[in-house]
Short mmCIF file of C-alpha atoms in Angstrom, two decimals:
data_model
loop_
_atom_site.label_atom_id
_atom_site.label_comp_id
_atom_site.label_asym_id
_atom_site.label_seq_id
_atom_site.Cartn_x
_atom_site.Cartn_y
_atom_site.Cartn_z
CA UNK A 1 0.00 0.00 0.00
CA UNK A 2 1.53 3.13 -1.20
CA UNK A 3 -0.63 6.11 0.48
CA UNK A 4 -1.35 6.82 4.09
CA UNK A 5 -4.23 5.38 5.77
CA UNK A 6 -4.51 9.28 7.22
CA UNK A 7 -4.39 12.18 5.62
CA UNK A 8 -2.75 14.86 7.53
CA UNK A 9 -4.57 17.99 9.01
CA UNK A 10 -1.53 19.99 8.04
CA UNK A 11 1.34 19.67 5.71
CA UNK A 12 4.10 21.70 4.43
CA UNK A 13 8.08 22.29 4.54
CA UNK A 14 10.62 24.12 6.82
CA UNK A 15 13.88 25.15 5.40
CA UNK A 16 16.85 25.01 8.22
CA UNK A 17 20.46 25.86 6.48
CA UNK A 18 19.20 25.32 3.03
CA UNK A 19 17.88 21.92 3.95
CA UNK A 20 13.94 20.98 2.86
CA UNK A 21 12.39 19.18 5.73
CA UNK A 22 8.92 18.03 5.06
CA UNK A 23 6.46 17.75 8.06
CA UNK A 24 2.84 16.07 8.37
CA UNK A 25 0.72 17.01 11.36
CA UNK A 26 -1.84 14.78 12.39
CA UNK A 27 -5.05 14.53 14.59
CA UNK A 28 -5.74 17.38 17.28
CA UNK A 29 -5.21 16.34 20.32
CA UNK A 30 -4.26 18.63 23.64
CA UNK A 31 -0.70 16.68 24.21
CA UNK A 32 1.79 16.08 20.87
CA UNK A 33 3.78 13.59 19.88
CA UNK A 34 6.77 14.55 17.41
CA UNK A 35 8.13 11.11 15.69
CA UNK A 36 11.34 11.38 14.92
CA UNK A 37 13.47 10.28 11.91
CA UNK A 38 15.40 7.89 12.18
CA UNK A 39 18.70 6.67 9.81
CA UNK A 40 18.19 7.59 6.39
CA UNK A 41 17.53 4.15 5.40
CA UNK A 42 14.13 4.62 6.15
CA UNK A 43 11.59 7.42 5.63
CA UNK A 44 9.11 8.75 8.22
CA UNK A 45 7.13 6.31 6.69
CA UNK A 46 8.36 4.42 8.99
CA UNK A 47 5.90 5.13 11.53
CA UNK A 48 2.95 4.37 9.23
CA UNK A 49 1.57 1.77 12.13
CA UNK A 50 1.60 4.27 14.97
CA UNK A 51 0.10 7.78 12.97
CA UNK A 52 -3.20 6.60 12.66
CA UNK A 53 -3.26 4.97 16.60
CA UNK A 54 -1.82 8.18 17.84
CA UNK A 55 -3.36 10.70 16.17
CA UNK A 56 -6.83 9.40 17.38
CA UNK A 57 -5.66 10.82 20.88
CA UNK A 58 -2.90 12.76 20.39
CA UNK A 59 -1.36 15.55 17.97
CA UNK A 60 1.40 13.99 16.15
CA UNK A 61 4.06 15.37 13.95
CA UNK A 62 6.17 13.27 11.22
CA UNK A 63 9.10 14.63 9.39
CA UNK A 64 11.55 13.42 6.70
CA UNK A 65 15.04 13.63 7.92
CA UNK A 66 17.24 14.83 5.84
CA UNK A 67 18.89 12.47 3.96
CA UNK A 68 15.58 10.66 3.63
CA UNK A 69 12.00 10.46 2.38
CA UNK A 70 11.56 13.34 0.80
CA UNK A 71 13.61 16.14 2.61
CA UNK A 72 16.76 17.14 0.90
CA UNK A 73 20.31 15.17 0.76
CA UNK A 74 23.15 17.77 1.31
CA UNK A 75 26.51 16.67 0.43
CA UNK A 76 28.81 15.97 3.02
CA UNK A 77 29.43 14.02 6.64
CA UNK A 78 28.90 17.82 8.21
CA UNK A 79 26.08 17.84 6.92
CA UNK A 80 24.43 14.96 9.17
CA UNK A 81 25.73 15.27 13.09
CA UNK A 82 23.58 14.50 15.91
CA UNK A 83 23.25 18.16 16.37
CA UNK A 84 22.23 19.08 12.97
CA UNK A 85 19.21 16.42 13.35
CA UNK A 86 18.49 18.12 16.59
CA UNK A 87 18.37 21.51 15.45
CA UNK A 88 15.93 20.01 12.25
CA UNK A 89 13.14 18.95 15.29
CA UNK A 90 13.50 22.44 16.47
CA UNK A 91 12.85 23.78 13.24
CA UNK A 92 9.83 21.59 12.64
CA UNK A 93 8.57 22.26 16.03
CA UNK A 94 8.68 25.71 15.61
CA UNK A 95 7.40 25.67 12.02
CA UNK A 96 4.14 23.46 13.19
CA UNK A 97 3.67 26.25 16.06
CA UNK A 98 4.05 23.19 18.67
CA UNK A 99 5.24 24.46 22.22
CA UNK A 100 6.15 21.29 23.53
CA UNK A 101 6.05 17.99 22.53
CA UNK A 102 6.95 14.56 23.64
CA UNK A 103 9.54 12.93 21.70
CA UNK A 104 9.76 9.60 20.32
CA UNK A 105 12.68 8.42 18.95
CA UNK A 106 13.94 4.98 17.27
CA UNK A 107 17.42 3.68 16.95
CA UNK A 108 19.66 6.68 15.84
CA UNK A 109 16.61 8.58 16.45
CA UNK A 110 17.10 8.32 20.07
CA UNK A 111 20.22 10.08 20.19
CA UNK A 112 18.60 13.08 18.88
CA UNK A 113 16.10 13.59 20.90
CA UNK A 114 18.53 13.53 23.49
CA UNK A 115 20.16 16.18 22.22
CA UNK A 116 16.55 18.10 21.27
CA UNK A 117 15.94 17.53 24.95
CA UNK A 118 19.49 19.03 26.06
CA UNK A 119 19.96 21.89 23.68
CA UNK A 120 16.10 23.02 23.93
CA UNK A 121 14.54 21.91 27.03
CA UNK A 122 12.14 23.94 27.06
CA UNK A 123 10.32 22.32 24.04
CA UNK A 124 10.48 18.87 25.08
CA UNK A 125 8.33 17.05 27.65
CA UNK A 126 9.24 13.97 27.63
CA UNK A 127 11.82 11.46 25.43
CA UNK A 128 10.24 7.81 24.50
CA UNK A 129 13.41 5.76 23.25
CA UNK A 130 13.05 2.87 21.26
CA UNK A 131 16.01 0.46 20.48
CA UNK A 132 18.25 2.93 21.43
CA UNK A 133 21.65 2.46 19.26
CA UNK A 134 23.63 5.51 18.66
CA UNK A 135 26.01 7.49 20.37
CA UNK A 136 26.80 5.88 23.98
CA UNK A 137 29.80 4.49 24.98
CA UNK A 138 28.95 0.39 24.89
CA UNK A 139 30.09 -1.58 22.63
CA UNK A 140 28.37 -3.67 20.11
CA UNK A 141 30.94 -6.72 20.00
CA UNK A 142 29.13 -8.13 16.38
CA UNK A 143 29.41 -4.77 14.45
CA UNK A 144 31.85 -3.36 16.12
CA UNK A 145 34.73 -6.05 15.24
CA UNK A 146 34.83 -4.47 11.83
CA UNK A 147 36.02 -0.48 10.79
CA UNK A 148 32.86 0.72 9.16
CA UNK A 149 35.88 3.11 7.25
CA UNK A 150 38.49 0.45 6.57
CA UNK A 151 39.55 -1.42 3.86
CA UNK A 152 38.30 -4.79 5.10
CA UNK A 153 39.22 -8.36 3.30
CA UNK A 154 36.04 -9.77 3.76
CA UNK A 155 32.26 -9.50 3.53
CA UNK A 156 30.60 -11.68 5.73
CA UNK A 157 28.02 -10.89 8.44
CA UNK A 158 27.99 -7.22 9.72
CA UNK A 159 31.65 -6.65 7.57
CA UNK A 160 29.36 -5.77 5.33
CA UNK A 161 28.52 -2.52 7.35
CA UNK A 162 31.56 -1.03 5.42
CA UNK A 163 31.75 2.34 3.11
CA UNK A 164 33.69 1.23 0.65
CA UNK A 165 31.38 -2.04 0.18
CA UNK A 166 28.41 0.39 -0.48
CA UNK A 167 29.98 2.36 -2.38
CA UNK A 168 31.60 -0.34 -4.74
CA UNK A 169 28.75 -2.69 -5.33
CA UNK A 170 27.71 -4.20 -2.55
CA UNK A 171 25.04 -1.91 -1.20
CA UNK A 172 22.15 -4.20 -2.10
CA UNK A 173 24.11 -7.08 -0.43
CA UNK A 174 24.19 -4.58 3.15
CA UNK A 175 20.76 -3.61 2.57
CA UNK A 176 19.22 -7.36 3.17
CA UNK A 177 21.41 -8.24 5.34
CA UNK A 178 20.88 -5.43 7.53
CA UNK A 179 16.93 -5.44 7.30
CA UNK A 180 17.17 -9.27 8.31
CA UNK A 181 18.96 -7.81 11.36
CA UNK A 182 16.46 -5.33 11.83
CA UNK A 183 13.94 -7.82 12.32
CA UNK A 184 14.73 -11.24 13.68
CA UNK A 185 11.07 -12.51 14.76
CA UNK A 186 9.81 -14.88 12.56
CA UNK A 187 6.94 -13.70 9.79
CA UNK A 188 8.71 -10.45 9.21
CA UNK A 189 8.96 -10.88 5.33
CA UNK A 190 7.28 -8.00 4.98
CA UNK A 191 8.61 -5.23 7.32
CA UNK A 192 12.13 -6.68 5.80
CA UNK A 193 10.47 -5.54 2.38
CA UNK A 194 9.86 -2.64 3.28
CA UNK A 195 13.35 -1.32 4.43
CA UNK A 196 14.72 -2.67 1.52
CA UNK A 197 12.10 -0.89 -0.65
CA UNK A 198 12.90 2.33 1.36
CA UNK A 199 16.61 1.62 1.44
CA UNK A 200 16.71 2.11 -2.46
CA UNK A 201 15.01 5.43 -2.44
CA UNK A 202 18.67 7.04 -1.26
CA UNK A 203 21.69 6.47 -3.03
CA UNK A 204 24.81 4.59 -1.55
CA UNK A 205 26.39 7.96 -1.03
CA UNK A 206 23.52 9.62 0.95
CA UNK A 207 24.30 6.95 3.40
CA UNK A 208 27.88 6.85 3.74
CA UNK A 209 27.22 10.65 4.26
CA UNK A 210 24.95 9.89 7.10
CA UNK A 211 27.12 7.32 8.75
CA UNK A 212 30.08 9.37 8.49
CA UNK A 213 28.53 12.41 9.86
CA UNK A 214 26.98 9.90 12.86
CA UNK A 215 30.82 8.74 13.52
CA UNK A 216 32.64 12.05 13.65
CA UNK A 217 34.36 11.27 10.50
CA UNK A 218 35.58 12.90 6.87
CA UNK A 219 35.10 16.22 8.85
CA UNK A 220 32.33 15.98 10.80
CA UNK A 221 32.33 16.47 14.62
CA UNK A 222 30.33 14.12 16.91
CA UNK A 223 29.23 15.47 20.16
CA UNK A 224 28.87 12.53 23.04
CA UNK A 225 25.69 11.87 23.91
CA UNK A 226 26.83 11.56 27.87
CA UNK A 227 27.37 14.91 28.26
CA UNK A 228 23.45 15.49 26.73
CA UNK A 229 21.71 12.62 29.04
CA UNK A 230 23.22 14.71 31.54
CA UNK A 231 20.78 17.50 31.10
CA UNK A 232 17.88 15.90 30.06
CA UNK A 233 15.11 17.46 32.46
CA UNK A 234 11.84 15.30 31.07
CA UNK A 235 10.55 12.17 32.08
CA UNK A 236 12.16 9.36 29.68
CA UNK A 237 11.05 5.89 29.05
CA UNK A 238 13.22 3.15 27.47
CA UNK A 239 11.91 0.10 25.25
CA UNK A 240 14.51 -2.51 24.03
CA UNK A 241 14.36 -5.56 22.59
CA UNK A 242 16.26 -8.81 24.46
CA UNK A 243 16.67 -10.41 21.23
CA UNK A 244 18.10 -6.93 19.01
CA UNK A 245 20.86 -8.01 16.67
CA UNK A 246 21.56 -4.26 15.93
CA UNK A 247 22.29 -3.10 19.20
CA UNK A 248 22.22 -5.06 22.47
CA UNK A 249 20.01 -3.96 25.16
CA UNK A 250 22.76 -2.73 26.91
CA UNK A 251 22.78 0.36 25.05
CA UNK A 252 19.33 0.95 26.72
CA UNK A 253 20.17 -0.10 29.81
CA UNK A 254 23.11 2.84 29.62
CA UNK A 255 20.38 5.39 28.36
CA UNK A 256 18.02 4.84 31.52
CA UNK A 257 20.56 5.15 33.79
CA UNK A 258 22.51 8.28 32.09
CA UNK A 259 18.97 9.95 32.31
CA UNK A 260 17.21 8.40 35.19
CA UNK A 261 14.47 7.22 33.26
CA UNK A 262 12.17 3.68 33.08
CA UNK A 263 13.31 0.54 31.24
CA UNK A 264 11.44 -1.58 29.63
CA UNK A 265 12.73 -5.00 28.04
CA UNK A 266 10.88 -6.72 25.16
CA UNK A 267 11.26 -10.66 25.73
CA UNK A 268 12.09 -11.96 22.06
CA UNK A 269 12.08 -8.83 20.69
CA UNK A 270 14.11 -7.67 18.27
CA UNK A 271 15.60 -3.99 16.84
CA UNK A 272 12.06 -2.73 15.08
CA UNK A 273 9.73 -3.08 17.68
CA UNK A 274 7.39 -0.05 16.38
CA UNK A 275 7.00 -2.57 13.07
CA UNK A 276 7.06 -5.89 14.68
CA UNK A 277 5.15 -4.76 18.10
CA UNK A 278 2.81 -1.81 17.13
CA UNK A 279 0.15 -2.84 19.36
CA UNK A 280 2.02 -2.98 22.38
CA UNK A 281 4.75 0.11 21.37
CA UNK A 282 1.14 2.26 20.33
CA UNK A 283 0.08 1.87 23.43
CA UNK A 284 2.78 2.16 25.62
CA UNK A 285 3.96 5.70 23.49
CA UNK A 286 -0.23 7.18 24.25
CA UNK A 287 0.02 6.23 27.45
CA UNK A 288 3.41 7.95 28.55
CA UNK A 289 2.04 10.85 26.73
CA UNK A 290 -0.81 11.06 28.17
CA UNK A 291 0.45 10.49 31.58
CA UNK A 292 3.08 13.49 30.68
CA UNK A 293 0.66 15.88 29.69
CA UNK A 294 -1.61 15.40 32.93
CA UNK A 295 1.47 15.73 34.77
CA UNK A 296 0.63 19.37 33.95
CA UNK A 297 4.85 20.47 34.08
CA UNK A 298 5.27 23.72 33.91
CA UNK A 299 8.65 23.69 32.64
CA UNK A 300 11.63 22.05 32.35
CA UNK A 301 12.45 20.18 35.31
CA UNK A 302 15.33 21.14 37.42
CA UNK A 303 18.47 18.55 38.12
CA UNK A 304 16.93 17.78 41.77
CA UNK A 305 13.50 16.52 40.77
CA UNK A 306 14.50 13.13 39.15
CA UNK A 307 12.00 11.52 37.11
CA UNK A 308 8.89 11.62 39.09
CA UNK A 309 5.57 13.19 38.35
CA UNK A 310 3.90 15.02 40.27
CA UNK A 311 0.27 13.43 40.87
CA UNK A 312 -2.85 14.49 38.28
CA UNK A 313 -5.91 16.00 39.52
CA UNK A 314 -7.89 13.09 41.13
CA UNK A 315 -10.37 11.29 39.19
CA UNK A 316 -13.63 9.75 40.06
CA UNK A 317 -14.87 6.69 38.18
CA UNK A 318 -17.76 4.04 39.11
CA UNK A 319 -17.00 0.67 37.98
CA UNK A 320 -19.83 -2.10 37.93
CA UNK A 321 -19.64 -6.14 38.44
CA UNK A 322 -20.59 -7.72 35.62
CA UNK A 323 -23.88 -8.73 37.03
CA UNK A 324 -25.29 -5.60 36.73
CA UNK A 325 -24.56 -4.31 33.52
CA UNK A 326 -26.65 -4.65 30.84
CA UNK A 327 -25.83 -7.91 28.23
CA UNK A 328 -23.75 -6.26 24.76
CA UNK A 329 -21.71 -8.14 22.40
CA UNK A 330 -19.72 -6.58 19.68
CA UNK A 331 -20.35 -7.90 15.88
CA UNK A 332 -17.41 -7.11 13.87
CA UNK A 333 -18.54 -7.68 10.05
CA UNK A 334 -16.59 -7.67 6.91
CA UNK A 335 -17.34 -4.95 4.66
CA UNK A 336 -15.58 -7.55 1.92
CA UNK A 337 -18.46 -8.89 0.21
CA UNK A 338 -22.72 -8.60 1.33
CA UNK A 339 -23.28 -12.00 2.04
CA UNK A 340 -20.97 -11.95 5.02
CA UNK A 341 -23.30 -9.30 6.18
CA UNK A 342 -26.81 -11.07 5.37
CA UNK A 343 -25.12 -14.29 7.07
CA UNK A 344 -24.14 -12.09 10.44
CA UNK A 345 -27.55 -10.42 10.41
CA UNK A 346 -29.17 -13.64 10.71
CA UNK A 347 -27.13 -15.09 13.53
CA UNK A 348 -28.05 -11.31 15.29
CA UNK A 349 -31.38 -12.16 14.89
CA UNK A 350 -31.16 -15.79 16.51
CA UNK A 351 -28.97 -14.28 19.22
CA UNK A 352 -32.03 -11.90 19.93
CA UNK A 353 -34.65 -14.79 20.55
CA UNK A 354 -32.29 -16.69 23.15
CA UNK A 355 -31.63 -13.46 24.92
CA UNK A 356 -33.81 -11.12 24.29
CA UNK A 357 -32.22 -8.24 26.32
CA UNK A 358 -28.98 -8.07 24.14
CA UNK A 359 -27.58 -5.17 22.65
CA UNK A 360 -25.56 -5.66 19.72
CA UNK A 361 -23.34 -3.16 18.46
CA UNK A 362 -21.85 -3.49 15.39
CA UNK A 363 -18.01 -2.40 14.49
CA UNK A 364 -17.61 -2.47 10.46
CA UNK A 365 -17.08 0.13 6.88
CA UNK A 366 -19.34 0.53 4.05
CA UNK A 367 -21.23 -0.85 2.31
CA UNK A 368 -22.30 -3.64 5.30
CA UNK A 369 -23.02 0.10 7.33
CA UNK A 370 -25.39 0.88 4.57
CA UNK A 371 -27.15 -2.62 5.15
CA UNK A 372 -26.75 -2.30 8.88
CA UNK A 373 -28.81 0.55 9.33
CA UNK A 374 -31.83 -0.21 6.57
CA UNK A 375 -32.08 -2.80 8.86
CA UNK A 376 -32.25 -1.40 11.81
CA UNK A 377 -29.24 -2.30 13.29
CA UNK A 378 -26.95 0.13 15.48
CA UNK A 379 -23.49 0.51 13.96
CA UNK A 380 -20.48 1.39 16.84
CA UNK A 381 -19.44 5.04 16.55
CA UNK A 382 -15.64 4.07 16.33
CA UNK A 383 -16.67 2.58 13.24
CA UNK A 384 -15.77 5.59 11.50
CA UNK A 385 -12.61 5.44 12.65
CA UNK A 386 -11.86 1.95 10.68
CA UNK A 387 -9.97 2.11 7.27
CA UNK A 388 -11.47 1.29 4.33
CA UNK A 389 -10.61 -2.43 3.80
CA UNK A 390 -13.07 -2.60 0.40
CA UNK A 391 -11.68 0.54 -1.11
CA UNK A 392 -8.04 -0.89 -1.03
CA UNK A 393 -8.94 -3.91 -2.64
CA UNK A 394 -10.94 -1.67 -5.15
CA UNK A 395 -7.43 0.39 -5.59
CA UNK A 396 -5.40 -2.61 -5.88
CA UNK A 397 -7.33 -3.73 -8.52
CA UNK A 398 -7.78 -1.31 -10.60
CA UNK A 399 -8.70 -2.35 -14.47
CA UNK A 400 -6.47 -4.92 -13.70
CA UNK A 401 -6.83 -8.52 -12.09
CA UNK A 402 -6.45 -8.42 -8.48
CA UNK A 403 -3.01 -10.00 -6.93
CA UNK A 404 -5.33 -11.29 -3.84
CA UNK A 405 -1.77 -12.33 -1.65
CA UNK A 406 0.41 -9.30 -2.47
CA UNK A 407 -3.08 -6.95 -1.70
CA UNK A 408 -3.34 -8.36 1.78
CA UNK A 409 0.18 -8.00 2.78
CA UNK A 410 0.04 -4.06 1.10
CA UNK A 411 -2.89 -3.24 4.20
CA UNK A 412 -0.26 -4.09 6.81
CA UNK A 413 -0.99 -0.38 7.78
CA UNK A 414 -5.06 -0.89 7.49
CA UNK A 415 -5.05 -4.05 9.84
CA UNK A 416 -3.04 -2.31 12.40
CA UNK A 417 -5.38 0.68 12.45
CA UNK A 418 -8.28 -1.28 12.68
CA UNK A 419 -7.20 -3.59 14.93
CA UNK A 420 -6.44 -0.85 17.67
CA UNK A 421 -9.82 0.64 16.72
CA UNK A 422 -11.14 -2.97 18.19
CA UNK A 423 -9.04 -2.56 21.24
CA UNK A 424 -9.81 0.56 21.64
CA UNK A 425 -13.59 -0.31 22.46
CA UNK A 426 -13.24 -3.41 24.03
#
């Protein structure tokens, strides 16, 4: 699937230095989310399994990193430091008139929103690091054994993290070999398709540039993150895969400490949890949000205050045994076809005469809402927050026969969606 499943409230591009960075806003929520860019392997399409979650309670901003998607690709390791990434969040933060924000990064991602958080405090609330790889002091022992700069005399495993391979053929050969690392969980065929497809929207060049400028090298300067962790004032939550062939969870383990913030370990979890895990990273990134915005900060925090909240406004809820709540179920219906509808209205109707006091909600798209209501029937509200399963199909086909296997595994992005629509209400 090629387009979003949202369309943003706001789009446009900020210029920093020369440098077009192009920036979605979605949903309107009171608290914000900015999603960082990560290496310029992969777009900030990256996120496509969290934007439509997110943006359903929160304000969320997306941005092509330069070097990526498409923002510009300057010339040069300068060009791509930690502190030039940083500095591009600013920008977009300031350009999409966002006061603060919590920030999510991924792998390299993570180091700059550390430095966001240290060089504008100010603007960020709080840091939620996933797979944190970049920029601390622990080593990697698997990719590490090999200069990524040096002339190397082989190009096995992660020697094929090497310049002068990209750049003299064997960039393909890195590519699948380092989107297999990427994701190590089995039935990830297609998230490794995708960062290959990404991967070969930037040239060989752009990311030797990016690496470079990561390192420190041909030029470039690279600030230590330790220093930055340092003065990171916002609440910060770790998430790290136990099983990451990238970067070990040590890395993580480093981060939480340097910045006295919350770790969480993924059991069998590998590097791209936001792809592999989306239910359980959506979640987890609107509920630290959340929780951050009712914290109700006023400010940065000062060095004394640690990591703790302070406590939101109390709350009063009444909960009630299931005894005395009324008897609902939840239909979901597939809007792929009428006669699964015609089928499911029948088996409503049987479900009536053995209990006559049920109330049956219905969770499904056009056309069965079309049916649904000629009949009678009451269709759940969050309905209309589904994607449109039928009209992707419709799109996929075209004037052309349908490819039935590659259409299903092109609404990766639509199943997510709807899926948290499901858990939403249940």
């Amino acid at each position: 699937m090629s387009h979003p499943v949202r369309s943003p409230e706001i789009s446009g591009v900020t210029v920093r230095d020369g440098v077009d960075l192009p920036y979605a806003v979605h949903g309107t929520g009171e608290a914000t989310v900015l999603l960082m860019p990560t290496w310029s392997l992969v777009p900030s399409r990256w996120w496509k399994a969290q934007v439509p979650y997110l943006a359903r309670h929160l304000r969320v901003i997306t941005f092509d990193g330069r070097g990526s998607g498409a923002a510009s690709r300057p010339a040069g390791a300068t060009a791509y430091t930690d502190e030039q990434y940083a500095e591009d969040a600013a920008a977009v933060l300031d350009a999409t008139n966002t006061d603060r924000a919590v920030v999510v990064g991924f792998s390299c991602g993570v180091a700059w929103s550390v430095h966001l958080a240290a060089r504008h405090p100010e603007q960020v609330q709080g840091i939620f690091a996933i797979g944190a790889s970049c920029g601390l002091s622990v080593v990697a022992p698997a990719r590490e054994q090999f200069a990524w700069h040096g002339n190397l005399d082989t190009t096995k495993g992660w020697a094929k993290y090497n310049k002068h391979y990209w750049l003299d053929s064997g960039y393909d050969d890195f590519v699948d070999f380092f989107a297999r690392q990427m994701f190590t969980e089995p039935h990830s065929t297609k998230q490794i398709e995708d960062v290959i497809g990404w991967a070969h929207e930037i040239s060989p060049q752009t990311l030797a540039d990016t690496t470079a400028g990561r390192l420190g090298l041909e030029g470039s300067v690279r600030a230590p993150l330790e220093p930055a962790c340092a003065q990171v004032r916002c609440p910060v939550l770790v998430v790290h895969g136990t099983e990451d062939a990238v970067a070990p969870a040590a890395v993580s383990l480093e981060l939480a400490k340097l910045t006295g913030g919350d770790l969480v370990l993924v059991k069998g979890g590998g590097h791209g949890l936001p792809a592999r895990d989306p239910v359980k990273i959506n979640t987890m990134i609107k509920d630290f949000a959340m929780d951050v915005a009712r914290s109700d900060l006023s400010g940065p925090r000062s060095a004394t205050e640690g990591t703790a909240l302070r406590n939101p406004a109390s709350r009063h809820t009444t909960w009630a045994r299931a005894q005395r709540r009324p008897r609902r179920a939840l239909f979901l219906s597939s809007p792929i076809g009428l006669g699964h509808c015609r089928r499911d209205l029948a088996v409503a109707r049987e479900l009536r005469e053995h209990h006559p006091d049920l109330e049956i909600d219905w969770l499904t798209q056009p056309p069965v809402t079309r049916v649904l209501e000629e009949a009678g029937e009451r269709v759940h509200p969050a309905s209309s927050w589904l994607a449109n399963e039928s009209g992707h199909f419709e799109e996929e086909a075209g004037e052309h026969d349908l490819h039935a296997f590659q259409a299903i595994r092109r609404m990766d992005a639509i199943m997510v969606n709807n899926f948290m629509v499901f858990a939403d209400v249940v």
